[in-house]
Coordinates of N, CA, C and O in Angstrom, one line a residue:
M1 N -6.9 -2.2 16.8 CA -6.1 -1.1 16.9 C -5.7 -0.8 15.4 O -5.2 -1.6 14.6
C2 N -5.9 0.4 14.9 CA -5.7 0.8 13.6 C -4.2 1.4 13.4 O -3.8 2.4 14.1
I3 N -3.4 0.9 12.6 CA -2.1 1.3 12.4 C -2.1 2.2 11.0 O -2.2 1.4 10.0
R4 N -2.0 3.5 11.1 CA -2.2 4.3 9.7 C -0.8 4.1 9.0 O 0.2 4.5 9.8
D5 N -0.7 3.6 8.1 CA 0.5 3.5 7.1 C 0.7 4.8 6.4 O 1.7 5.3 6.3
S6 N -0.4 5.3 5.7 CA -0.3 6.6 4.8 C -1.3 7.3 5.2 O -2.6 6.9 5.2
I7 N -1.1 8.6 5.2 CA -2.3 9.6 5.3 C -2.2 10.9 4.3 O -0.8 11.3 4.1
H8 N -3.2 11.2 3.5 CA -3.1 12.3 2.8 C -4.4 13.2 2.9 O -5.6 12.5 3.0
A9 N -4.2 14.5 3.3 CA -5.2 15.3 3.4 C -5.5 16.2 2.1 O -4.5 16.5 1.3
Y10 N -6.6 16.4 1.7 CA -7.1 17.1 0.6 C -7.7 18.4 1.1 O -8.3 18.5 2.0
N11 N -7.7 19.6 0.3 CA -8.0 21.0 0.7 C -9.3 21.0 0.8 O -10.0 22.0 1.3
D12 N -10.4 20.1 0.4 CA -11.9 20.2 0.7 C -12.1 19.4 2.0 O -13.3 18.9 2.2
N13 N -11.4 19.5 3.0 CA -11.4 18.9 4.3 C -11.7 17.5 4.3 O -12.3 16.9 5.1
L14 N -11.0 16.8 3.3 CA -11.1 15.4 3.2 C -9.7 14.6 3.8 O -8.8 15.3 3.3
L15 N -9.9 13.6 4.4 CA -8.8 12.7 4.9 C -9.0 11.6 4.3 O -9.9 10.7 4.3
F16 N -7.7 11.0 3.7 CA -7.8 9.6 3.2 C -6.6 8.8 3.8 O -5.4 9.5 4.1
Y17 N -6.7 7.7 4.4 CA -5.6 7.0 5.1 C -5.8 5.5 4.9 O -6.8 4.9 4.6
T18 N -4.5 4.8 5.0 CA -4.4 3.4 4.8 C -4.4 2.7 6.3 O -3.7 3.3 7.0
D19 N -4.8 1.4 6.3 CA -4.7 0.7 7.6 C -4.0 -0.6 7.1 O -4.7 -1.5 6.7
L20 N -2.8 -0.7 7.3 CA -1.9 -1.8 6.9 C -2.6 -3.0 7.7 O -2.7 -4.2 7.0
Q21 N -2.6 -3.3 9.0 CA -3.1 -4.3 9.4 C -4.7 -4.7 9.0 O -5.1 -5.8 9.1
G22 N -5.6 -3.6 8.9 CA -6.9 -3.8 8.7 C -7.1 -4.1 7.3 O -8.2 -4.3 6.9
K23 N -6.0 -3.8 6.4 CA -6.2 -4.1 4.9 C -7.2 -3.3 4.3 O -7.8 -3.9 3.5
A24 N -7.3 -2.0 4.5 CA -8.3 -1.2 3.9 C -7.8 0.2 4.0 O -6.8 0.6 4.4
V25 N -8.6 0.9 3.0 CA -8.4 2.5 2.8 C -9.6 3.0 3.4 O -10.7 2.5 3.1
Y26 N -9.4 4.2 3.8 CA -10.5 4.7 4.7 C -10.4 6.4 4.1 O -9.4 6.8 3.8
S27 N -11.7 7.0 4.2 CA -11.8 8.4 4.1 C -12.8 9.0 5.0 O -13.8 8.3 5.4
S28 N -12.5 10.2 5.5 CA -13.2 10.8 6.4 C -13.2 12.3 6.2 O -12.4 12.9 5.6
I29 N -14.2 13.0 6.8 CA -14.3 14.4 6.7 C -13.6 15.0 8.0 O -13.4 14.3 8.9
G30 N -13.2 16.3 7.9 CA -12.2 16.7 8.9 C -12.9 16.6 10.3 O -12.3 16.7 11.3
N31 N -14.3 16.6 10.4 CA -15.0 16.6 11.8 C -15.1 15.1 12.2 O -15.4 14.9 13.3
G32 N -14.3 14.0 11.4 CA -14.3 12.8 11.9 C -15.5 11.7 11.3 O -15.4 10.6 11.5
T33 N -16.3 12.3 10.6 CA -17.4 11.5 9.8 C -16.7 10.6 8.8 O -16.0 11.1 7.9
N34 N -17.0 9.4 8.9 CA -16.4 8.5 7.9 C -17.1 8.7 6.5 O -18.4 8.7 6.5
R35 N -16.5 8.7 5.5 CA -17.0 8.7 4.1 C -17.0 7.3 3.4 O -18.0 7.0 2.9
F36 N -15.9 6.7 3.5 CA -15.9 5.3 3.0 C -14.9 4.5 3.4 O -13.9 4.9 4.0
E37 N -15.0 3.1 3.4 CA -14.0 2.2 3.6 C -13.8 1.3 2.4 O -14.9 0.6 1.9
Y38 N -12.5 0.9 1.8 CA -12.4 0.1 0.7 C -11.4 -1.0 1.2 O -10.4 -0.6 1.5
A39 N -11.9 -2.3 1.0 CA -11.0 -3.3 1.5 C -10.7 -4.2 0.3 O -9.7 -4.7 0.1
N40 N -11.9 -4.7 -0.3 CA -11.8 -5.6 -1.6 C -10.9 -6.7 -1.5 O -10.1 -6.9 -2.5
K41 N -10.8 -7.3 -0.4 CA -9.8 -8.3 -0.1 C -8.4 -8.1 -0.2 O -7.6 -9.0 -0.8
M42 N -8.1 -6.8 0.0 CA -6.6 -6.5 -0.1 C -5.8 -7.3 0.9 O -6.2 -7.6 2.0
K43 N -4.5 -7.6 0.5 CA -3.4 -8.2 1.3 C -3.0 -7.2 2.5 O -2.6 -7.6 3.6
G44 N -3.0 -5.9 2.1 CA -2.4 -4.9 2.9 C -2.4 -3.6 2.1 O -2.1 -3.5 1.0
A45 N -3.0 -2.6 2.7 CA -3.1 -1.3 2.1 C -1.8 -0.5 2.5 O -1.8 -0.2 3.7
A46 N -0.8 -0.2 1.6 CA 0.2 0.5 2.0 C 0.1 2.1 1.5 O -1.1 2.7 1.8
G47 N 1.0 2.6 0.9 CA 1.0 4.0 0.6 C -0.1 4.6 -0.3 O -0.8 3.7 -1.0
L48 N -0.5 5.7 -0.2 CA -1.4 6.3 -1.1 C -1.5 7.6 -1.7 O -0.5 8.3 -0.9
I49 N -1.8 8.1 -2.6 CA -1.9 9.6 -3.2 C -3.0 9.9 -3.9 O -3.8 9.0 -4.2
L50 N -3.3 11.2 -4.0 CA -4.4 11.6 -4.8 C -3.7 12.5 -6.1 O -2.8 13.1 -5.8
D51 N -4.4 12.3 -7.2 CA -4.1 13.0 -8.4 C -4.9 14.2 -8.5 O -5.7 14.6 -7.7
D52 N -4.6 15.0 -9.6 CA -5.3 16.3 -9.8 C -6.8 15.9 -10.1 O -7.6 16.9 -10.0
F53 N -7.3 14.7 -10.5 CA -8.7 14.4 -10.6 C -9.2 13.9 -9.6 O -10.4 13.4 -9.6
K54 N -8.6 13.8 -8.4 CA -9.1 13.3 -7.1 C -9.2 11.7 -7.1 O -10.0 11.3 -6.5
N55 N -8.5 11.2 -7.9 CA -8.3 9.7 -8.0 C -7.4 9.4 -6.8 O -6.4 10.0 -6.5
V56 N -7.8 8.2 -6.0 CA -6.8 7.8 -5.0 C -6.2 6.7 -5.6 O -6.7 5.5 -6.0
Y57 N -4.8 6.6 -5.6 CA -4.0 5.5 -5.9 C -3.5 4.8 -4.6 O -2.8 5.5 -3.8
V58 N -3.6 3.6 -4.5 CA -3.3 2.8 -3.2 C -2.4 1.6 -3.7 O -2.9 0.7 -4.3
C59 N -1.3 1.4 -3.0 CA -0.4 0.1 -3.2 C -0.9 -0.7 -2.3 O -1.4 -0.7 -1.1
E60 N -1.1 -2.0 -2.9 CA -1.3 -3.2 -2.2 C -0.2 -3.9 -1.8 O 0.5 -4.7 -2.5
K61 N 0.4 -3.9 -0.5 CA 1.5 -4.6 0.0 C 1.2 -6.0 -0.2 O 0.0 -6.5 0.3
G62 N 2.1 -6.9 -0.5 CA 1.9 -8.3 -0.5 C 1.3 -8.8 -1.9 O 1.1 -9.9 -2.1
A63 N 0.9 -7.9 -2.8 CA 0.3 -8.2 -3.9 C 1.5 -7.6 -5.1 O 2.6 -7.2 -4.9
T64 N 0.8 -7.5 -6.4 CA 1.6 -7.0 -7.6 C 1.1 -5.9 -8.2 O 1.3 -5.7 -9.3
F65 N 0.0 -5.1 -7.7 CA -0.6 -4.1 -8.4 C -1.0 -3.1 -7.4 O -0.9 -3.1 -6.2
T66 N -1.3 -2.0 -8.0 CA -1.8 -0.9 -7.3 C -3.3 -0.5 -7.7 O -3.7 -0.7 -8.9
H67 N -4.1 -0.2 -6.8 CA -5.6 0.1 -7.1 C -5.8 1.6 -7.4 O -5.0 2.4 -6.7
V68 N -6.6 1.7 -8.1 CA -7.4 3.2 -8.4 C -8.6 3.2 -8.1 O -9.4 2.6 -8.5
L69 N -8.9 4.4 -7.1 CA -10.3 4.5 -6.6 C -10.7 6.0 -7.1 O -9.8 6.8 -7.2
N70 N -12.0 6.3 -7.1 CA -12.4 7.5 -7.2 C -12.5 8.4 -6.0 O -12.4 7.6 -5.0
I71 N -12.8 9.6 -6.0 CA -12.9 10.4 -4.8 C -13.9 9.7 -3.7 O -13.8 9.9 -2.7
S72 N -15.0 9.0 -4.1 CA -15.8 8.4 -3.2 C -15.5 6.9 -3.0 O -16.3 6.2 -2.3
G73 N -14.3 6.6 -3.3 CA -13.9 5.1 -2.8 C -14.4 4.0 -3.7 O -14.3 2.8 -3.3
V74 N -14.9 4.2 -4.9 CA -15.2 3.3 -5.9 C -14.1 2.8 -6.7 O -13.5 3.7 -7.3
F75 N -13.9 1.6 -6.8 CA -12.9 1.0 -7.5 C -12.9 1.4 -9.1 O -14.1 1.2 -9.8
Q76 N -11.9 1.9 -9.6 CA -11.8 2.4 -11.1 C -11.0 1.3 -11.9 O -11.6 0.9 -12.9
R77 N -9.9 1.2 -11.4 CA -8.8 0.0 -12.2 C -7.9 -0.3 -11.3 O -7.8 0.2 -10.1
Q78 N -7.1 -1.3 -11.7 CA -5.8 -1.7 -11.1 C -4.7 -1.7 -12.1 O -5.0 -2.0 -13.2
F79 N -3.4 -1.5 -11.9 CA -2.4 -1.7 -12.6 C -1.3 -2.4 -12.1 O -1.1 -2.4 -10.9
E80 N -0.6 -3.2 -12.9 CA 0.4 -4.1 -12.4 C 1.6 -3.4 -12.1 O 2.0 -2.4 -13.1
V81 N 2.4 -3.7 -11.1 CA 3.7 -3.1 -10.6 C 4.6 -4.3 -10.2 O 3.9 -5.4 -10.3
S82 N 5.7 -4.0 -9.9 CA 6.6 -5.0 -9.5 C 6.1 -5.7 -8.0 O 5.1 -5.1 -7.4
K83 N 6.7 -6.9 -7.7 CA 6.1 -7.3 -6.6 C 6.3 -6.6 -5.2 O 7.3 -5.7 -5.0
T84 N 5.3 -6.6 -4.4 CA 5.2 -5.9 -3.0 C 5.4 -4.4 -3.2 O 6.5 -3.8 -2.7
P85 N 4.4 -3.4 -3.8 CA 4.6 -2.2 -3.7 C 4.4 -1.8 -2.1 O 3.5 -2.1 -1.5
T86 N 5.2 -0.7 -1.8 CA 5.1 -0.3 -0.4 C 4.9 1.2 -0.1 O 4.6 1.6 0.9
A87 N 5.3 1.9 -1.2 CA 5.2 3.4 -1.0 C 4.9 4.0 -2.4 O 5.2 3.5 -3.4
I88 N 4.4 5.1 -2.3 CA 3.9 5.9 -3.6 C 4.1 7.3 -3.5 O 3.9 8.0 -2.5
S89 N 4.7 8.0 -4.5 CA 4.8 9.4 -4.5 C 4.5 9.9 -5.9 O 4.4 9.4 -6.9
V90 N 4.2 11.2 -6.0 CA 3.8 11.9 -7.1 C 5.1 12.9 -7.6 O 5.5 13.6 -6.6
S91 N 5.2 13.1 -8.9 CA 6.3 14.1 -9.2 C 5.6 15.4 -9.0 O 4.4 15.8 -8.9
E92 N 6.7 16.3 -9.0 CA 6.3 17.8 -8.8 C 5.4 18.3 -9.8 O 4.5 19.1 -9.5
N93 N 5.4 17.9 -11.1 CA 4.6 18.4 -12.1 C 3.3 17.5 -12.2 O 2.3 17.8 -13.0
R94 N 3.0 16.7 -11.2 CA 2.0 15.7 -11.0 C 1.6 14.9 -12.3 O 0.6 14.5 -12.5
K95 N 2.6 14.5 -13.2 CA 2.4 13.9 -14.4 C 2.8 12.4 -14.3 O 2.6 11.6 -15.0
K96 N 3.8 12.0 -13.2 CA 4.3 10.8 -13.1 C 4.1 10.5 -11.6 O 4.1 11.3 -10.7
I97 N 4.1 9.0 -11.4 CA 4.1 8.6 -10.1 C 5.3 7.7 -9.9 O 5.7 6.9 -10.9
C98 N 5.9 7.6 -8.8 CA 6.9 6.6 -8.5 C 6.5 5.8 -7.4 O 5.8 6.0 -6.4
I99 N 6.5 4.3 -7.7 CA 6.1 3.4 -6.8 C 7.3 2.5 -6.2 O 8.1 2.0 -7.2
I100 N 7.7 2.6 -5.0 CA 8.7 1.7 -4.4 C 8.2 0.4 -4.2 O 7.1 0.2 -3.5
C101 N 9.0 -0.7 -4.7 CA 8.4 -2.1 -4.4 C 9.7 -2.7 -3.8 O 10.9 -2.4 -4.1
G102 N 9.5 -3.8 -2.9 CA 10.5 -4.4 -2.2 C 10.2 -4.8 -0.9 O 8.9 -5.3 -0.6
G103 N 10.9 -4.7 -0.1 CA 10.7 -5.0 1.5 C 12.0 -5.2 2.1 O 13.1 -5.1 1.6
S104 N 11.9 -5.9 3.3 CA 13.1 -6.1 4.3 C 14.0 -7.1 3.5 O 15.1 -7.3 3.9
Q105 N 13.3 -8.2 2.9 CA 14.0 -9.4 2.3 C 14.5 -9.2 1.0 O 15.1 -10.1 0.5
T106 N 14.2 -8.1 0.2 CA 14.7 -7.9 -1.0 C 15.2 -6.7 -1.2 O 15.1 -5.7 -0.4
T107 N 15.6 -6.5 -2.5 CA 16.2 -5.2 -3.0 C 14.9 -4.2 -3.4 O 14.1 -4.6 -4.1
N108 N 15.1 -3.1 -2.9 CA 13.9 -2.2 -3.3 C 14.0 -1.7 -4.6 O 15.1 -1.3 -5.1
K109 N 13.1 -1.5 -5.4 CA 13.2 -0.8 -6.9 C 12.0 0.2 -7.0 O 11.2 0.2 -6.2
A110 N 12.4 1.2 -7.6 CA 11.5 2.3 -7.9 C 11.0 2.2 -9.3 O 11.7 2.0 -10.3
N111 N 9.7 2.2 -9.5 CA 9.1 2.0 -11.0 C 8.2 3.5 -11.1 O 7.6 4.0 -10.2
I112 N 8.6 4.1 -12.3 CA 8.0 5.2 -12.7 C 6.8 5.0 -13.6 O 7.0 4.3 -14.6
F113 N 5.8 5.5 -13.4 CA 4.5 5.6 -14.3 C 4.0 6.8 -14.7 O 4.0 7.8 -13.8
V114 N 3.7 7.1 -16.0 CA 3.0 8.2 -16.3 C 1.6 8.2 -16.0 O 0.8 7.3 -16.4
M115 N 1.0 9.2 -15.3 CA -0.5 9.2 -15.2 C -1.3 9.6 -16.2 O -0.8 10.4 -17.1
N116 N -2.4 8.9 -16.4 CA -3.3 9.3 -17.6 C -4.6 9.1 -17.1 O -5.1 9.0 -15.7

């Protein structure tokens, strides 16, 4: 059973979503055809966003970093964040991202990063 934690639709009829239990990120076309699956031994795929360059930012819940994939699901880089990133959001001007870290047993923190 797939539990979708975060879903993002893009205007080119593309859908991106995370599966927290399956520990992966998926993309499909609007007709249901799968485009890619990215797991890369993730502990848990939490929130995701797309930037203006169609990069996919995925929080790895249970780890200390966020993955950046290209539009085809190919790993580009990762960057360190506080422990246990659980959600991600982009600013209105799309120049900064906010990553919420924490969980039910800790105090949640928001980290702000400038997109480059």
